[in-house]
PDB file of C-alpha atoms in Angstrom:
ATOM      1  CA  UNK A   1      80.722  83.957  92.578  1.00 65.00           C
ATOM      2  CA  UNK A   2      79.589  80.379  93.096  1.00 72.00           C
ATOM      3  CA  UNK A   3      75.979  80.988  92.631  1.00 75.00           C
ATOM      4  CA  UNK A   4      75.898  83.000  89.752  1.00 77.00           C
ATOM      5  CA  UNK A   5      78.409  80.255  87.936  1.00 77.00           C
ATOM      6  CA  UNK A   6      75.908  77.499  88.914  1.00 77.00           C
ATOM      7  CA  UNK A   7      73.255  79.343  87.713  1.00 76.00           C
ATOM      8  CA  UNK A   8      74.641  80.146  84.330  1.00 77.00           C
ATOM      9  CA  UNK A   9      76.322  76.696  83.754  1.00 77.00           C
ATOM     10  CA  UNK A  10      72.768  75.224  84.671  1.00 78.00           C
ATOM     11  CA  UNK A  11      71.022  77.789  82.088  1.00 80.00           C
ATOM     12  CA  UNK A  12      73.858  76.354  79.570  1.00 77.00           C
ATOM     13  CA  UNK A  13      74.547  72.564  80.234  1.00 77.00           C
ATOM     14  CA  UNK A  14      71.325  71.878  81.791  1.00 74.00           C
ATOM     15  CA  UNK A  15      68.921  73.823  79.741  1.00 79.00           C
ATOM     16  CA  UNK A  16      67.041  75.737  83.425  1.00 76.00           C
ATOM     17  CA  UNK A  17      65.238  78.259  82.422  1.00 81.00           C
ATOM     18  CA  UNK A  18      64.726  79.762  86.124  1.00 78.00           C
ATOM     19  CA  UNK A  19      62.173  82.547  87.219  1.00 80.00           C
ATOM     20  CA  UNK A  20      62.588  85.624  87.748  1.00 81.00           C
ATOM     21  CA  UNK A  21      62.681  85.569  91.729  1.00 80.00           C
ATOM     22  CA  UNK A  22      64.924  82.974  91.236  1.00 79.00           C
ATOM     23  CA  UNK A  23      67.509  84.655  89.259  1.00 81.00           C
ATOM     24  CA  UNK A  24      67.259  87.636  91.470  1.00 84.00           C
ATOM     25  CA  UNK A  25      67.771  85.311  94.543  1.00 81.00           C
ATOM     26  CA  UNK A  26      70.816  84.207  93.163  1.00 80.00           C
ATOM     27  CA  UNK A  27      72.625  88.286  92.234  1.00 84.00           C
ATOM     28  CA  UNK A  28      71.345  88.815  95.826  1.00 84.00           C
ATOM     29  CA  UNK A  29      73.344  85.982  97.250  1.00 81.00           C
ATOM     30  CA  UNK A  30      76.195  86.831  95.138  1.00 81.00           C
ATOM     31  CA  UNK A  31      76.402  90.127  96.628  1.00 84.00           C
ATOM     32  CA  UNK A  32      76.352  89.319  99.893  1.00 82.00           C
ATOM     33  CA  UNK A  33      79.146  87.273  99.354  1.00 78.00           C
ATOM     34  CA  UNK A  34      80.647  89.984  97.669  1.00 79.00           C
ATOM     35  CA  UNK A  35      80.253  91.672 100.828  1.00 78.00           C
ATOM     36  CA  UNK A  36      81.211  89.374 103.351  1.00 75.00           C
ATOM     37  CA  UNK A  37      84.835  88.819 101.068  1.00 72.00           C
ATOM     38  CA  UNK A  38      85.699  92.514 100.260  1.00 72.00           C
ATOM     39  CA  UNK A  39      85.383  92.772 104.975  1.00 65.00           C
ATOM     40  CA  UNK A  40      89.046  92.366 105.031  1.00 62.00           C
ATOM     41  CA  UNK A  41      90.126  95.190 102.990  1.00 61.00           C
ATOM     42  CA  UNK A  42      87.671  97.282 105.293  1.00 61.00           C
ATOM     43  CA  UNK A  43      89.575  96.979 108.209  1.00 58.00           C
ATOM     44  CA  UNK A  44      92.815  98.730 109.515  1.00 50.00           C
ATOM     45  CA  UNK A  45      95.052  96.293 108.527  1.00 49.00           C
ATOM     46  CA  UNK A  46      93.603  95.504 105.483  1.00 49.00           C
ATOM     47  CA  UNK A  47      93.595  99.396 104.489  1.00 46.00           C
ATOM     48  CA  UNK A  48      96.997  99.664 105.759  1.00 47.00           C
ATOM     49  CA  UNK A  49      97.606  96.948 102.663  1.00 49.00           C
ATOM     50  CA  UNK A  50     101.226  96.170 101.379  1.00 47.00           C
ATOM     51  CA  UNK A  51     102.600  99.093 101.902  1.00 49.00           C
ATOM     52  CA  UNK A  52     102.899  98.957 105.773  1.00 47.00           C
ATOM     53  CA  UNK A  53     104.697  95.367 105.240  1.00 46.00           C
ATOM     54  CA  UNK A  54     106.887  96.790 102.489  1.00 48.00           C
ATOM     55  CA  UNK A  55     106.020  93.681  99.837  1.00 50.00           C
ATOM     56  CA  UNK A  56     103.882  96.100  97.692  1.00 52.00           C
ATOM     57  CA  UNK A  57     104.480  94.149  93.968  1.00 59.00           C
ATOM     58  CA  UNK A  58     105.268  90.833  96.054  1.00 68.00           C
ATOM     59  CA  UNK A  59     102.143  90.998  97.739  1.00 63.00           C
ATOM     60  CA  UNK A  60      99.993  92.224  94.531  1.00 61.00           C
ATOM     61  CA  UNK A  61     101.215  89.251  92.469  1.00 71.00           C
ATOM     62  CA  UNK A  62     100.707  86.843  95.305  1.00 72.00           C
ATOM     63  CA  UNK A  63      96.462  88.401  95.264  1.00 65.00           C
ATOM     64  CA  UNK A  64      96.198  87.817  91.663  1.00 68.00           C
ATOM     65  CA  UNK A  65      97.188  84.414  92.098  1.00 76.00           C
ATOM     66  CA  UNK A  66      95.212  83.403  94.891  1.00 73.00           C
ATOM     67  CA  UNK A  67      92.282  84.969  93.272  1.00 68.00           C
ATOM     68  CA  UNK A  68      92.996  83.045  90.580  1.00 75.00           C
ATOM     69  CA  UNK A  69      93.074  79.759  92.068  1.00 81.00           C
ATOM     70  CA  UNK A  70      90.170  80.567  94.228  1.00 76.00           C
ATOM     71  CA  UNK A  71      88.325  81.625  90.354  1.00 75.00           C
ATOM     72  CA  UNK A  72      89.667  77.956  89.534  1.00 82.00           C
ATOM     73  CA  UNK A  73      88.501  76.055  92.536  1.00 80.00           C
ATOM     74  CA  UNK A  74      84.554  77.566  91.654  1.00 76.00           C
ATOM     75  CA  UNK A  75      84.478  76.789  88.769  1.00 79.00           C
ATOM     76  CA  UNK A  76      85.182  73.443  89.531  1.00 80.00           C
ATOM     77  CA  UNK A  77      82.709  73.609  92.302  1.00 76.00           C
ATOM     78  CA  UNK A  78      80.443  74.691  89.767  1.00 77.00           C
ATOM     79  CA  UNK A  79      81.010  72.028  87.338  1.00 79.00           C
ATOM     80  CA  UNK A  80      80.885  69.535  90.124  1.00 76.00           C
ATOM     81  CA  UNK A  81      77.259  70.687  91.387  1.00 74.00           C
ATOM     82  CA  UNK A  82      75.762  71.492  87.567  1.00 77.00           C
ATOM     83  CA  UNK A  83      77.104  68.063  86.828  1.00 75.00           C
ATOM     84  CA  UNK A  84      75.692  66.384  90.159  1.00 72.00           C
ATOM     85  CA  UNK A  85      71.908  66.980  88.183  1.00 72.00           C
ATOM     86  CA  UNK A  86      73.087  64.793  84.478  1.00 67.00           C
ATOM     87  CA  UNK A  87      71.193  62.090  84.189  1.00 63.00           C
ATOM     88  CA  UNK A  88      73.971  60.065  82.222  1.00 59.00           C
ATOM     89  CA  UNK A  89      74.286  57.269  84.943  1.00 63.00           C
ATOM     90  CA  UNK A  90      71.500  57.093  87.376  1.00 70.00           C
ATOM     91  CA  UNK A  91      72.833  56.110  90.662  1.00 75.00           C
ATOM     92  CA  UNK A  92      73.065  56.257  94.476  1.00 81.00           C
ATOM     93  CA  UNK A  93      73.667  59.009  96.552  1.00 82.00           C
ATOM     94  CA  UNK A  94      75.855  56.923  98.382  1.00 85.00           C
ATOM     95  CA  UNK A  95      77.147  55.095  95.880  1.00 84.00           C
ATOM     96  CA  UNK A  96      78.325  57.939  93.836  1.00 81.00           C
ATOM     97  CA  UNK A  97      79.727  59.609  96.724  1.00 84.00           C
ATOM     98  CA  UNK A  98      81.817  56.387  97.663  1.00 86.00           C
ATOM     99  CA  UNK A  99      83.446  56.589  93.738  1.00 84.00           C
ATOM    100  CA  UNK A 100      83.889  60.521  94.567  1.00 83.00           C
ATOM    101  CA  UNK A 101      85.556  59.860  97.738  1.00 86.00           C
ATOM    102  CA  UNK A 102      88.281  56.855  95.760  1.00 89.00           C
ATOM    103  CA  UNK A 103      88.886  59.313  93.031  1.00 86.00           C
ATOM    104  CA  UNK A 104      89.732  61.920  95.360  1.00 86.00           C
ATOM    105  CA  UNK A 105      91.965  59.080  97.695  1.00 89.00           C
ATOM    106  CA  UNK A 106      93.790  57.944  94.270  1.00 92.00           C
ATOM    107  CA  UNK A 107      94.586  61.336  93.304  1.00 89.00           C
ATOM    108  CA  UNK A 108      95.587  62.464  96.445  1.00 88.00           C
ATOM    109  CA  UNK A 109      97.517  59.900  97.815  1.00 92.00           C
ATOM    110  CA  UNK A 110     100.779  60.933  95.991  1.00 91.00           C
ATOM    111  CA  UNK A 111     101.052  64.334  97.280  1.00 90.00           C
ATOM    112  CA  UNK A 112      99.962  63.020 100.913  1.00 88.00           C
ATOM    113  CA  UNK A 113     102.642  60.471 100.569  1.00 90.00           C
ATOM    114  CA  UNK A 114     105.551  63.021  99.502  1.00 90.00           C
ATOM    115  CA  UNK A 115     104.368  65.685 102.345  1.00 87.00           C
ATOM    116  CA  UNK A 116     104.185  62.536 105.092  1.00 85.00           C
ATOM    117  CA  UNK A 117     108.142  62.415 104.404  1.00 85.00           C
ATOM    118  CA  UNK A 118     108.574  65.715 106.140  1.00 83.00           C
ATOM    119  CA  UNK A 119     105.761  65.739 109.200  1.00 83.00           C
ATOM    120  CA  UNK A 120     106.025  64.893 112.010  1.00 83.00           C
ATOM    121  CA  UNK A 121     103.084  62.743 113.070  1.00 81.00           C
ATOM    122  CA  UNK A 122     104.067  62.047 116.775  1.00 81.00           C
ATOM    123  CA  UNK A 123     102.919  65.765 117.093  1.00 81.00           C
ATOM    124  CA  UNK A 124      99.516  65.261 116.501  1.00 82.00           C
ATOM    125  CA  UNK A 125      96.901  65.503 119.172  1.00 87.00           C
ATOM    126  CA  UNK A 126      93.628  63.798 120.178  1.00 86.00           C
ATOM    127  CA  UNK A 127      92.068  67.273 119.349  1.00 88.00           C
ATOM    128  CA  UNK A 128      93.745  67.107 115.907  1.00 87.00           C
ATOM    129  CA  UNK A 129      92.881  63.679 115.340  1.00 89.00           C
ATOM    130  CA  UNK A 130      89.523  64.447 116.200  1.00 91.00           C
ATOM    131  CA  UNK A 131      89.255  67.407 113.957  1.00 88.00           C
ATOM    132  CA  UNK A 132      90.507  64.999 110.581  1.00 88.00           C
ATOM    133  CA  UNK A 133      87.807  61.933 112.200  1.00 91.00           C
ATOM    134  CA  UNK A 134      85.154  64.848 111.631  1.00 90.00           C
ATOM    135  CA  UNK A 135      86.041  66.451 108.507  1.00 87.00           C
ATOM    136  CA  UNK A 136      87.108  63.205 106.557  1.00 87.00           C
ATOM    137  CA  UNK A 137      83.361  61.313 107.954  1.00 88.00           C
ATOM    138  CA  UNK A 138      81.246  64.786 108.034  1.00 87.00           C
ATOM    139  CA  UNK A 139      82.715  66.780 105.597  1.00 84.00           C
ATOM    140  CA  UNK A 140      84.199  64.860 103.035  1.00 83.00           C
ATOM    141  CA  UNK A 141      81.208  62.008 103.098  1.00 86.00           C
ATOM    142  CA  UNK A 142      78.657  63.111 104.707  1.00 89.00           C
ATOM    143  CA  UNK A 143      77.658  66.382 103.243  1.00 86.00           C
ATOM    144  CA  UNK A 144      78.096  64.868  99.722  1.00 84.00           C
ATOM    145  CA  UNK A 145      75.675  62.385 100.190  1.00 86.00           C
ATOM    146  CA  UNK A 146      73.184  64.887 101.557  1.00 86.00           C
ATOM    147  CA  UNK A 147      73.913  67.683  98.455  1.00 82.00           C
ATOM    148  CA  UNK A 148      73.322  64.215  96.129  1.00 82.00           C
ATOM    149  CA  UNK A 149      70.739  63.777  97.409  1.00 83.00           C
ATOM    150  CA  UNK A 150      69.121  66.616  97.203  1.00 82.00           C
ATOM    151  CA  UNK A 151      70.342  68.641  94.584  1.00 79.00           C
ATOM    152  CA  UNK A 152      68.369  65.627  92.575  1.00 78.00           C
ATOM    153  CA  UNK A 153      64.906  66.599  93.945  1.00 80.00           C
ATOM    154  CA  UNK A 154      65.707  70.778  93.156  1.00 78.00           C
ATOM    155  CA  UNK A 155      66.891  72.276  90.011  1.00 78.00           C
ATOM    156  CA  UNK A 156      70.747  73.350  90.222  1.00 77.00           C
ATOM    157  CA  UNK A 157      69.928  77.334  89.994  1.00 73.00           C
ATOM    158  CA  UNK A 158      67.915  76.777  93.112  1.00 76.00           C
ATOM    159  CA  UNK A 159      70.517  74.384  95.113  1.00 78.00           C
ATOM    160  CA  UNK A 160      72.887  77.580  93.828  1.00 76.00           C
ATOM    161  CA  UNK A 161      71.364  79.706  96.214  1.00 77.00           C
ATOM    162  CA  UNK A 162      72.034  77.552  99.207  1.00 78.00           C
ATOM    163  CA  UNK A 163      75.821  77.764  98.193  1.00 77.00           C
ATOM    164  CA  UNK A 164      75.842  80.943  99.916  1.00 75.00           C
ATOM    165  CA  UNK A 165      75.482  79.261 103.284  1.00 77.00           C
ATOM    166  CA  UNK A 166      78.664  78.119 103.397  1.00 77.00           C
ATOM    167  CA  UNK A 167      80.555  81.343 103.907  1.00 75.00           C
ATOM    168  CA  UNK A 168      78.275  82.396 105.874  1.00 76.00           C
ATOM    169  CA  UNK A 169      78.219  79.684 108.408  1.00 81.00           C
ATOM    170  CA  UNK A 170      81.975  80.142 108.208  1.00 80.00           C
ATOM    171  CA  UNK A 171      81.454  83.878 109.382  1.00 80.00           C
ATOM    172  CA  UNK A 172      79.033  83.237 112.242  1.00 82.00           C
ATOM    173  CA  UNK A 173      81.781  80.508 113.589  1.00 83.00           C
ATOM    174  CA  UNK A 174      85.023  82.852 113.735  1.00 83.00           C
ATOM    175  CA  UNK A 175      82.601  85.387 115.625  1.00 85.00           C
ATOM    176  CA  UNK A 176      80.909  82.087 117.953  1.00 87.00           C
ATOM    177  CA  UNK A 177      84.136  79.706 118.548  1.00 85.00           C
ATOM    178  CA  UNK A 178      87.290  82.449 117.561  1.00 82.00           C
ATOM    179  CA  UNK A 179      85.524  85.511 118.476  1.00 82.00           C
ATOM    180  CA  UNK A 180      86.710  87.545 115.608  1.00 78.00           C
ATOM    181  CA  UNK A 181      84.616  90.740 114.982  1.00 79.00           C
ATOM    182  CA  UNK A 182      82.341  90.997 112.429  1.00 80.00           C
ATOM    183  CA  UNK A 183      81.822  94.257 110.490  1.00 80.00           C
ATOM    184  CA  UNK A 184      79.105  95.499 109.339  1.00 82.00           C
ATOM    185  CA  UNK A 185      80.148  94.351 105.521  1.00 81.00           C
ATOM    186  CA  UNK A 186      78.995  90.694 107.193  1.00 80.00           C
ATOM    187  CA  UNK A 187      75.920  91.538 108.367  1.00 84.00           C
ATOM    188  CA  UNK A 188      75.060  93.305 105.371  1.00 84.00           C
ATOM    189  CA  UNK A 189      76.570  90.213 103.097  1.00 82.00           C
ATOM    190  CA  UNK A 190      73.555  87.781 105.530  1.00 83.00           C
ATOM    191  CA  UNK A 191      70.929  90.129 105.022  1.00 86.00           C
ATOM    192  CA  UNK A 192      71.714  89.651 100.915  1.00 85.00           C
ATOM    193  CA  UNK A 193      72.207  86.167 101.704  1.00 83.00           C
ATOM    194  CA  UNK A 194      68.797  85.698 103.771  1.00 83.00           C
ATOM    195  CA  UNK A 195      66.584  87.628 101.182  1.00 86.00           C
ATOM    196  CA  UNK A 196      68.793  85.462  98.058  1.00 84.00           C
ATOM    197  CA  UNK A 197      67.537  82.271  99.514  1.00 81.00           C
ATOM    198  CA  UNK A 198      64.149  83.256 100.727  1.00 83.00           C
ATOM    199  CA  UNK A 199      63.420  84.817  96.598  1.00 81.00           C
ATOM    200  CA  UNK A 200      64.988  80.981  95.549  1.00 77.00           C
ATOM    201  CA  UNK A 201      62.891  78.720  97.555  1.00 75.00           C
ATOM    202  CA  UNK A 202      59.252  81.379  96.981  1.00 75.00           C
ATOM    203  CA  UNK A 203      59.762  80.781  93.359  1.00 63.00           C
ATOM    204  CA  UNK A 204      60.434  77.039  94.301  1.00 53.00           C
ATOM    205  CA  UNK A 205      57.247  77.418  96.220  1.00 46.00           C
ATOM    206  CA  UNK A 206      55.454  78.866  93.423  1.00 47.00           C
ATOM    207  CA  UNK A 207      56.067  76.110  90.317  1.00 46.00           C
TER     208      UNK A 207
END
């Protein structure tokens, strides 16, 4: 759902007005990842449901809320990415990732404070450590400089697109480093994905 939401806050806040290709680039994307989420239900487990685990209303009230958070958490991404392209206060890719990065430190440290209270820390690993090094320097710094930086040289509805990566890199590791099995729901969801991009960046091309 992320693309489509970029796209239409970007038609709305931003005033796009994106081709044709474009727009189709971005339904294609959001049905592959329409595809690649609806692969759990498709397998015996999932089709099995709450019934085999006998928490059928439990379990049907606990979906609707995590779909509901997740529905919260892109629109925020949204927001964030439509609102990476205003113009209000010209700045730094790295500088406006650094006041990102101590909003995000100020707002969490409260809860990270109150759950430190009840963890252990002495059972932490090197791997584990090494995992948070990563994600806190390469996830949580360095991939927002990099989408600063260039979601300010391409139009939001065309950055939308690229959205659609995510998942699917997520996919290609649980079958590469977990080896998880992918369905054919996945590869149909990167073939949508694939074509989505390729129709954003010709019309990129094309302008």
């Amino acid at each position: 759902a992320a693309p489509a939401v970029i796209g239409l806050l970007a038609w709305g806040m931003l005033r796009e007005r994106p081709p044709l290709s474009r727009i189709c680039g971005i339904a294609c994307v959001s049905l592959g990842l329409v595809a690649i989420n609806i692969s759990p239900f498709l397998t015996e487990q999932g089709l099995a449901g709450a019934a085999a685990t006998g928490q059928g209303s439990d379990a049907v009230w606990r979906s609707l809320l995590g779909n509901g958070l997740v529905l919260a958490a892109v629109l925020g991404e949204a927001a964030f990415s439509v609102l990476s392209k205003a113009r209000c206060c010209p700045m730094s890719p790295l500088r406006r990732t650094s006041i990102v990065s101590l909003y995000a430190f100020v707002m969490l440290l409260p809860v990270a404070l109150f759950d430190a209270q009840h963890y252990e820390f002495s059972a932490l690993t090197g791997v584990a450590m090494g995992c948070i090094a990563y994600y806190g320097a390469a996830v949580s710094y360095l991939s927002y400089v990099l989408w600063f930086k260039g979601i300010a040289l391409v139009p939001a509805s065309a950055a939308a697109a690229f959205t659609g990566l995510v998942p699917l890199s997520g996919v290609a590791l649980s079958w590469l480093v977990l080896g998880e099995h992918i369905l054919w729901t996945h590869l149909a969801g990167l073939a949508c994905v694939t074509v989505g991009i390729w129709l954003s960046c010709s019309a990129r091309a094309k302008s």
